[in-house]
Coordinates of C-alpha atoms in Angstrom, one line a residue:
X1 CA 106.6 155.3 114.1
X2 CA 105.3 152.9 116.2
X3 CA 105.4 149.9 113.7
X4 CA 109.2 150.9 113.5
X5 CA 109.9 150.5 117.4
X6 CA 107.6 147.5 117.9
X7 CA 109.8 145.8 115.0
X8 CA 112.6 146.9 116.6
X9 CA 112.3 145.5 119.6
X10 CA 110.8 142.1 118.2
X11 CA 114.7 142.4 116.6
X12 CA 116.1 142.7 119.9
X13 CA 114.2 140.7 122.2
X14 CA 114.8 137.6 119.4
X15 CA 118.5 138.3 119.5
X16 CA 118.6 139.0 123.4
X17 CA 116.8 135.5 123.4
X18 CA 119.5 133.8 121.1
X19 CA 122.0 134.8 123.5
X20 CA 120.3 134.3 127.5
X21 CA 118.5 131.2 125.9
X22 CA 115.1 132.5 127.4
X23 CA 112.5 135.2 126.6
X24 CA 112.0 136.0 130.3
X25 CA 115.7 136.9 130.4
X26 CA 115.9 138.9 127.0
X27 CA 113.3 141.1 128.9
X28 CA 114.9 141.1 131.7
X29 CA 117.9 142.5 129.4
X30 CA 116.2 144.5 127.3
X31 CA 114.8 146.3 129.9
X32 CA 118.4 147.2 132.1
X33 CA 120.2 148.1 128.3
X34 CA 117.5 151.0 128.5
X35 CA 117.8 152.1 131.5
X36 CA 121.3 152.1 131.3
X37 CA 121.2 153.9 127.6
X38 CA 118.7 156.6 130.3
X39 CA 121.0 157.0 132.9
X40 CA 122.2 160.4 132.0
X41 CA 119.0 161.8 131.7
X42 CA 117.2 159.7 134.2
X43 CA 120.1 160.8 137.0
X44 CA 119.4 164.8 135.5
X45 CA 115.7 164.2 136.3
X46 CA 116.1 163.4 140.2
X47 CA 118.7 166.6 140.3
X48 CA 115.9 168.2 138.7
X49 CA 113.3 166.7 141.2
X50 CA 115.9 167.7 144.5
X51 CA 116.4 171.3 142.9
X52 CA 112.4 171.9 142.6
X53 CA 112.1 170.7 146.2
X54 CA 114.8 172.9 147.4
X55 CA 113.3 176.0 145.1
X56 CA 109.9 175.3 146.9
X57 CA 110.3 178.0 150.0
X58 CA 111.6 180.6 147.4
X59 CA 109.0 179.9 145.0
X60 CA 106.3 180.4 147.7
X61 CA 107.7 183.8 149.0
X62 CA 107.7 185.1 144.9
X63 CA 103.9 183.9 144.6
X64 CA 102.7 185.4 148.0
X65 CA 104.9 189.0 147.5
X66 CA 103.5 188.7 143.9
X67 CA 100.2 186.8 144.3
X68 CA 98.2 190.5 142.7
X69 CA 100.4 191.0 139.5
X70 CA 100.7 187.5 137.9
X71 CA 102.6 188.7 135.1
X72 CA 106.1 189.8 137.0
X73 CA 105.6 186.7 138.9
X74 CA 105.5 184.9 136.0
X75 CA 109.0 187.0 135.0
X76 CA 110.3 186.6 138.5
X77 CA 109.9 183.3 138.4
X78 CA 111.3 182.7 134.8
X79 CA 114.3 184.6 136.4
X80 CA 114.4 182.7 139.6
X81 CA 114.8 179.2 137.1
X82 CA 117.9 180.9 134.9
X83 CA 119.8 182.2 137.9
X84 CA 119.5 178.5 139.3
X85 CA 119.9 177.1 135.8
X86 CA 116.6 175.2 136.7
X87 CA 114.5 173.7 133.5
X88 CA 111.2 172.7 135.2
X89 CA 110.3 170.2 132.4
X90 CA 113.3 168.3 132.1
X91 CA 112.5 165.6 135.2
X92 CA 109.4 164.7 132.0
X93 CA 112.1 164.1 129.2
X94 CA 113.3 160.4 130.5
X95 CA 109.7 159.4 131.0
X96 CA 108.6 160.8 127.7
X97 CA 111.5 158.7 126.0
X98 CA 110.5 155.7 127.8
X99 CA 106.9 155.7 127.1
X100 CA 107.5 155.0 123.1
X101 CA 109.5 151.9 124.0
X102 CA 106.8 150.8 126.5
X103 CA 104.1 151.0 123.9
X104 CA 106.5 149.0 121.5
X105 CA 107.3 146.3 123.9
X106 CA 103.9 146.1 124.5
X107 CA 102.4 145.5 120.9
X108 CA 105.4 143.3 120.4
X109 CA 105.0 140.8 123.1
X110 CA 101.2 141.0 121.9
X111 CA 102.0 141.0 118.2
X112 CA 101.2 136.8 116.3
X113 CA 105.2 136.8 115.6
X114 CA 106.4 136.9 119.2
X115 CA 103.0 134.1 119.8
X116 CA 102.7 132.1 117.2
X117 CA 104.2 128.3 117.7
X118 CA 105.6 128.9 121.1
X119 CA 104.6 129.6 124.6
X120 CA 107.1 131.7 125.8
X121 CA 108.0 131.5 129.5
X122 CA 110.4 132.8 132.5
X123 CA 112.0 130.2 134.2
X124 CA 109.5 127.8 133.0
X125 CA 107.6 129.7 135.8
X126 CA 105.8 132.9 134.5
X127 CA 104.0 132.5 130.7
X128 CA 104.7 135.4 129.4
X129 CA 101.8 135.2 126.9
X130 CA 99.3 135.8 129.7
X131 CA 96.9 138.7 130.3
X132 CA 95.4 138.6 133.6
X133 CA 94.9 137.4 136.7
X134 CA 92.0 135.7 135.7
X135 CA 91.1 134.9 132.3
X136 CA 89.4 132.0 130.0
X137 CA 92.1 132.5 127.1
X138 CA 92.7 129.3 125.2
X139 CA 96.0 128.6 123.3
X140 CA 96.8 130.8 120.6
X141 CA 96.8 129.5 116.7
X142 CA 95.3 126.2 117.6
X143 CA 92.1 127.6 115.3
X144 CA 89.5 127.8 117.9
X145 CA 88.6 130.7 119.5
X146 CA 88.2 130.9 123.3
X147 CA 84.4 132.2 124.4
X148 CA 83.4 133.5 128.0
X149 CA 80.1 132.2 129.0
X150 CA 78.0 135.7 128.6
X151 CA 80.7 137.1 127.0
X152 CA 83.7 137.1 129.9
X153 CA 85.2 139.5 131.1
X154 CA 86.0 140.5 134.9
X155 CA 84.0 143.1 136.6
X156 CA 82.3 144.4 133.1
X157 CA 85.4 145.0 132.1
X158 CA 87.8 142.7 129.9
X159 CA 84.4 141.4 127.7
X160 CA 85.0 139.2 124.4
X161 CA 85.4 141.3 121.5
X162 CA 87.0 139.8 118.0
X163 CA 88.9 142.1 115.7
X164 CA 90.7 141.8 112.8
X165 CA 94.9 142.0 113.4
X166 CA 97.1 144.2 111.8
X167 CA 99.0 141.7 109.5
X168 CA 97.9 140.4 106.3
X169 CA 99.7 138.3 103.9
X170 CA 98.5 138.1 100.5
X171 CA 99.1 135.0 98.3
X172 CA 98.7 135.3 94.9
X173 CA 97.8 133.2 91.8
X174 CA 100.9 133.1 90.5
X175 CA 102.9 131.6 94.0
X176 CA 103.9 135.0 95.0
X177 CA 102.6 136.1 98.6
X178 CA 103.8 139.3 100.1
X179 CA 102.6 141.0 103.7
X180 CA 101.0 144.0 103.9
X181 CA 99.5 146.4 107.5
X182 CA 95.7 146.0 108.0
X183 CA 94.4 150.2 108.4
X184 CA 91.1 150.7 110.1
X185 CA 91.5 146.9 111.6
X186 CA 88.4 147.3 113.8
X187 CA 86.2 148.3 110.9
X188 CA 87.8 145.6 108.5
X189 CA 85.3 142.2 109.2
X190 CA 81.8 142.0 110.1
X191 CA 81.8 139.2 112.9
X192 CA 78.3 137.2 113.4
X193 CA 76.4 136.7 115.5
X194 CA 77.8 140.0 117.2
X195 CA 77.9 139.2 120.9
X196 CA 79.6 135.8 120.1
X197 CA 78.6 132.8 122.2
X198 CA 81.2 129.2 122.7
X199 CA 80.3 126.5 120.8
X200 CA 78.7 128.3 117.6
X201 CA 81.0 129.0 115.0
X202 CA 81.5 132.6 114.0
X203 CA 80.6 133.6 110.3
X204 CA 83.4 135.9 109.3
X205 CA 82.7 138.3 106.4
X206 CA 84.5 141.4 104.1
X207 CA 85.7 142.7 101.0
X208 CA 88.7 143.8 99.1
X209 CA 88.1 147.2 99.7
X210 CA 87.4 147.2 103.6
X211 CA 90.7 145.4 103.6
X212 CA 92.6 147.8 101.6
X213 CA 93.4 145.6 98.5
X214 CA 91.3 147.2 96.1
X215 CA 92.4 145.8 92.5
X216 CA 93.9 142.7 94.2
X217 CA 90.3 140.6 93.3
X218 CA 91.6 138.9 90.4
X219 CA 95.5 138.2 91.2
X220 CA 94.4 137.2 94.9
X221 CA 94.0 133.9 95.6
X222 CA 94.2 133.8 99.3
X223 CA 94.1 136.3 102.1
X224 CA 95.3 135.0 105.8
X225 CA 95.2 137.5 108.7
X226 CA 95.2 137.5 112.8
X227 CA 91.3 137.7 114.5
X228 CA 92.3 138.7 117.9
X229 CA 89.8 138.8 121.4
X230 CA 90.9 141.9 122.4
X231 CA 89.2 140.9 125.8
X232 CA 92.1 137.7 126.4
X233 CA 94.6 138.7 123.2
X234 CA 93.9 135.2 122.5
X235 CA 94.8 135.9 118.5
X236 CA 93.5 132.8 116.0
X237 CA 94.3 133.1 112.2
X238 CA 91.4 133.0 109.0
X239 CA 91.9 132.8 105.4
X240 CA 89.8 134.0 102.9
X241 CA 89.7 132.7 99.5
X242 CA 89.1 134.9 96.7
X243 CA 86.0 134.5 94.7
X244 CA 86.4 136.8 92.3
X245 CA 85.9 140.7 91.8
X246 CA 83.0 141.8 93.1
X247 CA 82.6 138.7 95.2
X248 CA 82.5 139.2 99.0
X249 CA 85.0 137.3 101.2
X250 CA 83.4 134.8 103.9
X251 CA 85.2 132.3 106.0
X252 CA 84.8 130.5 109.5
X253 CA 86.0 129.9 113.0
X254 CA 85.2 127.3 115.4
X255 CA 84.4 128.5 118.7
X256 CA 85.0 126.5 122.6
X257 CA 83.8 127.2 126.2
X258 CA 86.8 128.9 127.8
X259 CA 87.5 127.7 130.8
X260 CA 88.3 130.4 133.9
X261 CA 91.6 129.9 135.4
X262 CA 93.4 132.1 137.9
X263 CA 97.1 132.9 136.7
X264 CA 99.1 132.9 140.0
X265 CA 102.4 133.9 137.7
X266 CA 100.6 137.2 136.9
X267 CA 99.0 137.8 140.2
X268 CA 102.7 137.5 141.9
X269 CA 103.9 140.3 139.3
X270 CA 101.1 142.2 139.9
X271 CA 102.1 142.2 143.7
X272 CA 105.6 142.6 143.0
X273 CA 105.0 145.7 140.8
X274 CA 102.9 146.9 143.4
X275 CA 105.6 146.6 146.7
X276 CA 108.3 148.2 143.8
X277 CA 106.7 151.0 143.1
X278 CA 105.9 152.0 146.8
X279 CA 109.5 151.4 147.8
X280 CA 110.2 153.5 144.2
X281 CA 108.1 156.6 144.6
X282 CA 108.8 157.1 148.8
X283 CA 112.5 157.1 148.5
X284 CA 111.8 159.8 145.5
X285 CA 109.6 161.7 147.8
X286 CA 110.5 161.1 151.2
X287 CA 112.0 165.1 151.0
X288 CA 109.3 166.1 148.7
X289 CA 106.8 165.4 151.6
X290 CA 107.6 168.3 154.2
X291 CA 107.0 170.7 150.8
X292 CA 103.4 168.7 149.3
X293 CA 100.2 169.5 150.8
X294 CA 98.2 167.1 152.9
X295 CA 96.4 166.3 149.5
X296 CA 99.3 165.5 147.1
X297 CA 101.0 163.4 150.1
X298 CA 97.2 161.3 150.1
X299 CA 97.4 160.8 146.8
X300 CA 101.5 159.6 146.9
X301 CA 100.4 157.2 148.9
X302 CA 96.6 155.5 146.9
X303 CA 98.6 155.7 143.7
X304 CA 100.2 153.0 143.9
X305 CA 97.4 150.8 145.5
X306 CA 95.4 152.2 142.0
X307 CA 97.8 151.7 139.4
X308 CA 97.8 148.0 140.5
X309 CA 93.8 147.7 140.9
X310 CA 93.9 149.1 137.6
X311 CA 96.3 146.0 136.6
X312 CA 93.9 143.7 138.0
X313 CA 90.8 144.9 135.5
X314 CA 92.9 145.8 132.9
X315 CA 95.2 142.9 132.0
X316 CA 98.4 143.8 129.8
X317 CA 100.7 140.9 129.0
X318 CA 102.8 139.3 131.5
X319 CA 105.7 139.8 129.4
X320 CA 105.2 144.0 130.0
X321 CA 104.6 143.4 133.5
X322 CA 108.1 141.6 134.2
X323 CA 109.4 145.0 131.8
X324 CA 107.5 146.9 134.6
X325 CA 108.7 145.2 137.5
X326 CA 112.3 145.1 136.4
X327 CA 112.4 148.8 135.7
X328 CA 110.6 149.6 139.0
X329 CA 113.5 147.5 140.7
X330 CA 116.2 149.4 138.6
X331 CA 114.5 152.8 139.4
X332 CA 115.5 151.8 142.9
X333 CA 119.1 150.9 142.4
X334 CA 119.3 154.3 140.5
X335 CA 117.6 156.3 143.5
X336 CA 119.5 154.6 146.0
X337 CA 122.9 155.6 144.1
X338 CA 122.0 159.5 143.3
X339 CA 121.3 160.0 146.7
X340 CA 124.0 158.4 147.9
X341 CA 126.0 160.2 145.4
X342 CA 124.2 163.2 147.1
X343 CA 125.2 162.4 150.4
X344 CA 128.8 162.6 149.9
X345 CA 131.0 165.1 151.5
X346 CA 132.9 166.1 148.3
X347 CA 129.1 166.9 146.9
X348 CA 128.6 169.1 149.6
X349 CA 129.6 173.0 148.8
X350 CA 129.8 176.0 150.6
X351 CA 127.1 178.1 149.8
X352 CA 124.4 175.1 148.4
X353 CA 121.0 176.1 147.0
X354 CA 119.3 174.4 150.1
X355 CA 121.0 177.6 152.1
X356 CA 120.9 179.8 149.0
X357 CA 116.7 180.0 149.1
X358 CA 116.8 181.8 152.4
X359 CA 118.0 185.0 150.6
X360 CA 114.5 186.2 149.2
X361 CA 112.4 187.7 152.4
X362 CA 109.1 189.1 152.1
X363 CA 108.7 193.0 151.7
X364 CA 108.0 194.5 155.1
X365 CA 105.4 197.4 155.8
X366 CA 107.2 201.0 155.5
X367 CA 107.3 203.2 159.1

């Protein structure tokens, strides 16, 4: 499934870029097409959001007059979300649609076709192609691989670690090639020496059958896939050469000192996703606030300061974090207009629910 949406967006980010002229753009695109293709559901989750915060003082009374019988309050309170035609999951459904596209932006702007042969940029400012803040990534496809002195990596995390891609193409004896997916791609070559150091050239080594292509031994004449440092996404290619059946496949790949550059580009998006989704989550829960406990407002508030630490130690591709901050920016305009929307006279009604929870009193004592 995930193949399928990852291809699809590759398909729309290349014809986005045909028509803006620049990657950063088609993202840029690609990203507000979505949101606007959301807008239905996203506008039903914040009326879902305002109607649980105006539920709040009713759902209280129901759990403190039925705080000893949990099953009628569980009834009471599946009738208290059907008389206010209230579905408590549905402010999850636009997130849970988005988050299939998120994962397929990502792999695509991480996939070898949206790398190779290019270094694509926003602006000729931000290179969308980078993965941290700080990093020791070389260029991509330029057949060395980029080593970390003691193996990279920021703060123990981010280390050097080579794995085979997902894409193989197959060429065979008789001039045919064809492509085929890589399964298991972290089990698929044995890598030596195993904590790989710059300057020595790794020894790559496999067979036919870790790479799925059982039977292929004596048609196969080459074999050319992605080895990719999952610590910088730096992605080189190999090719083995068939030896025959039984034979194993062995190859090499020159290695180089990485040098440790800081990526100002990334550290601005970083910042900028971090100012968006402050501005995002306190107009969202600026009425939410009188209803959450000291607690849940403390945690409102670090969230944000974590998600972006966690950005910082765990580099994505710039290319995601410009998705990020350009959906953050549009979750804005979209607040800003529902409660604006909200605010209106003619949405105002007589009898509104935020009156309507008054209704429901706690049982008093008999004489």
């Amino acid at each position: 499934m995930f193949d399928l949406i990852t291809q699809s967006m590759l398909f729309l980010l290349e014809t986005l870029k045909s028509l803006v002229g620049d990657y950063g753009w088609a993202i840029i695109a690609l990203t507000v097409l979505v949101r606007l293709a959301l807008w239905p559901l996203s506008k039903s989750q914040m009326k879902s959001m305002k109607m649980m915060q105006e539920l709040q003082p009713k759902m209280k009374m129901l759990q403190e007059r039925y705080k000893a019988d949990p099953q009628t309050l569980q009834v009471e309170m599946m009738k208290l979300y059907k008389d206010y035609k209230f579905n408590p999951l549905g402010g999850c459904l636009p997130m849970l649609v988005q988050l299939p596209l998120f994962i397929g932006l990502y792999w695509a702007i991480s996939s070898p076709h949206f790398m190779t042969d290019q270094d694509p940029t926003f602006m000729n400012i931000i290179h969308l192609k980078h993965t941290g803040v700080v990093s020791h990534s070389g260029d991509s496809f330029d057949g060395k691989m980029s080593l970390g002195e003691n193996g990279g990596g920021f703060l123990g995390v981010g280390k050097d670690k080579l794995e085979a891609g997902a894409d193989m193409t197959i060429s065979l004896n008789d001039g045919k090639s064809f492509e085929q997916k890589l399964q298991h791609a972290n089990k698929a070559l044995v890598i030596l020496p195993k904590e790989p150091r710059p300057g020595v050239p790794l020894t790559i080594t496999t067979t036919f059958e870790k790479l799925g292509l059982e039977g292929y031994e004596s048609v196969a004449k080459t074999i050319t896939l992605p080895v990719v440092n999952t610590g910088t996404k730096e992605t080189e290619r190999i090719t083995f050469t068939s030896k025959g059946k039984g034979q194993p496949l062995e190859t090499t790949l020159e290695s180089t000192p990485g040098k440790t550059v800081p990526h100002y580009d990334v550290l601005v998006l970083v910042i900028l996703f971090a100012i968006t989704m402050i501005w995002s989550q306190r107009m969202m829960t600026s009425q939410a606030a009188s209803t959450a406990s000291d607690q849940q407002q403390q945690l409102m508030k670090f969230m944000p300061i974590m998600f972006s630490v966690f950005l910082f130690i765990f580099p994505i591709p710039a290319g995601v974090l410009l998705y990020m901050d350009t959906n953050s920016l549009f979750q804005i305009f979209q607040t800003w207009m529902f409660q604006r929307e909200s605010s209106t006279p003619a949405d105002s009604k007589a009898n509104p629910p935020s009156q309507r929870v008054l209704d429901i009193k706690p049982d008093t004592p008999q004489a």
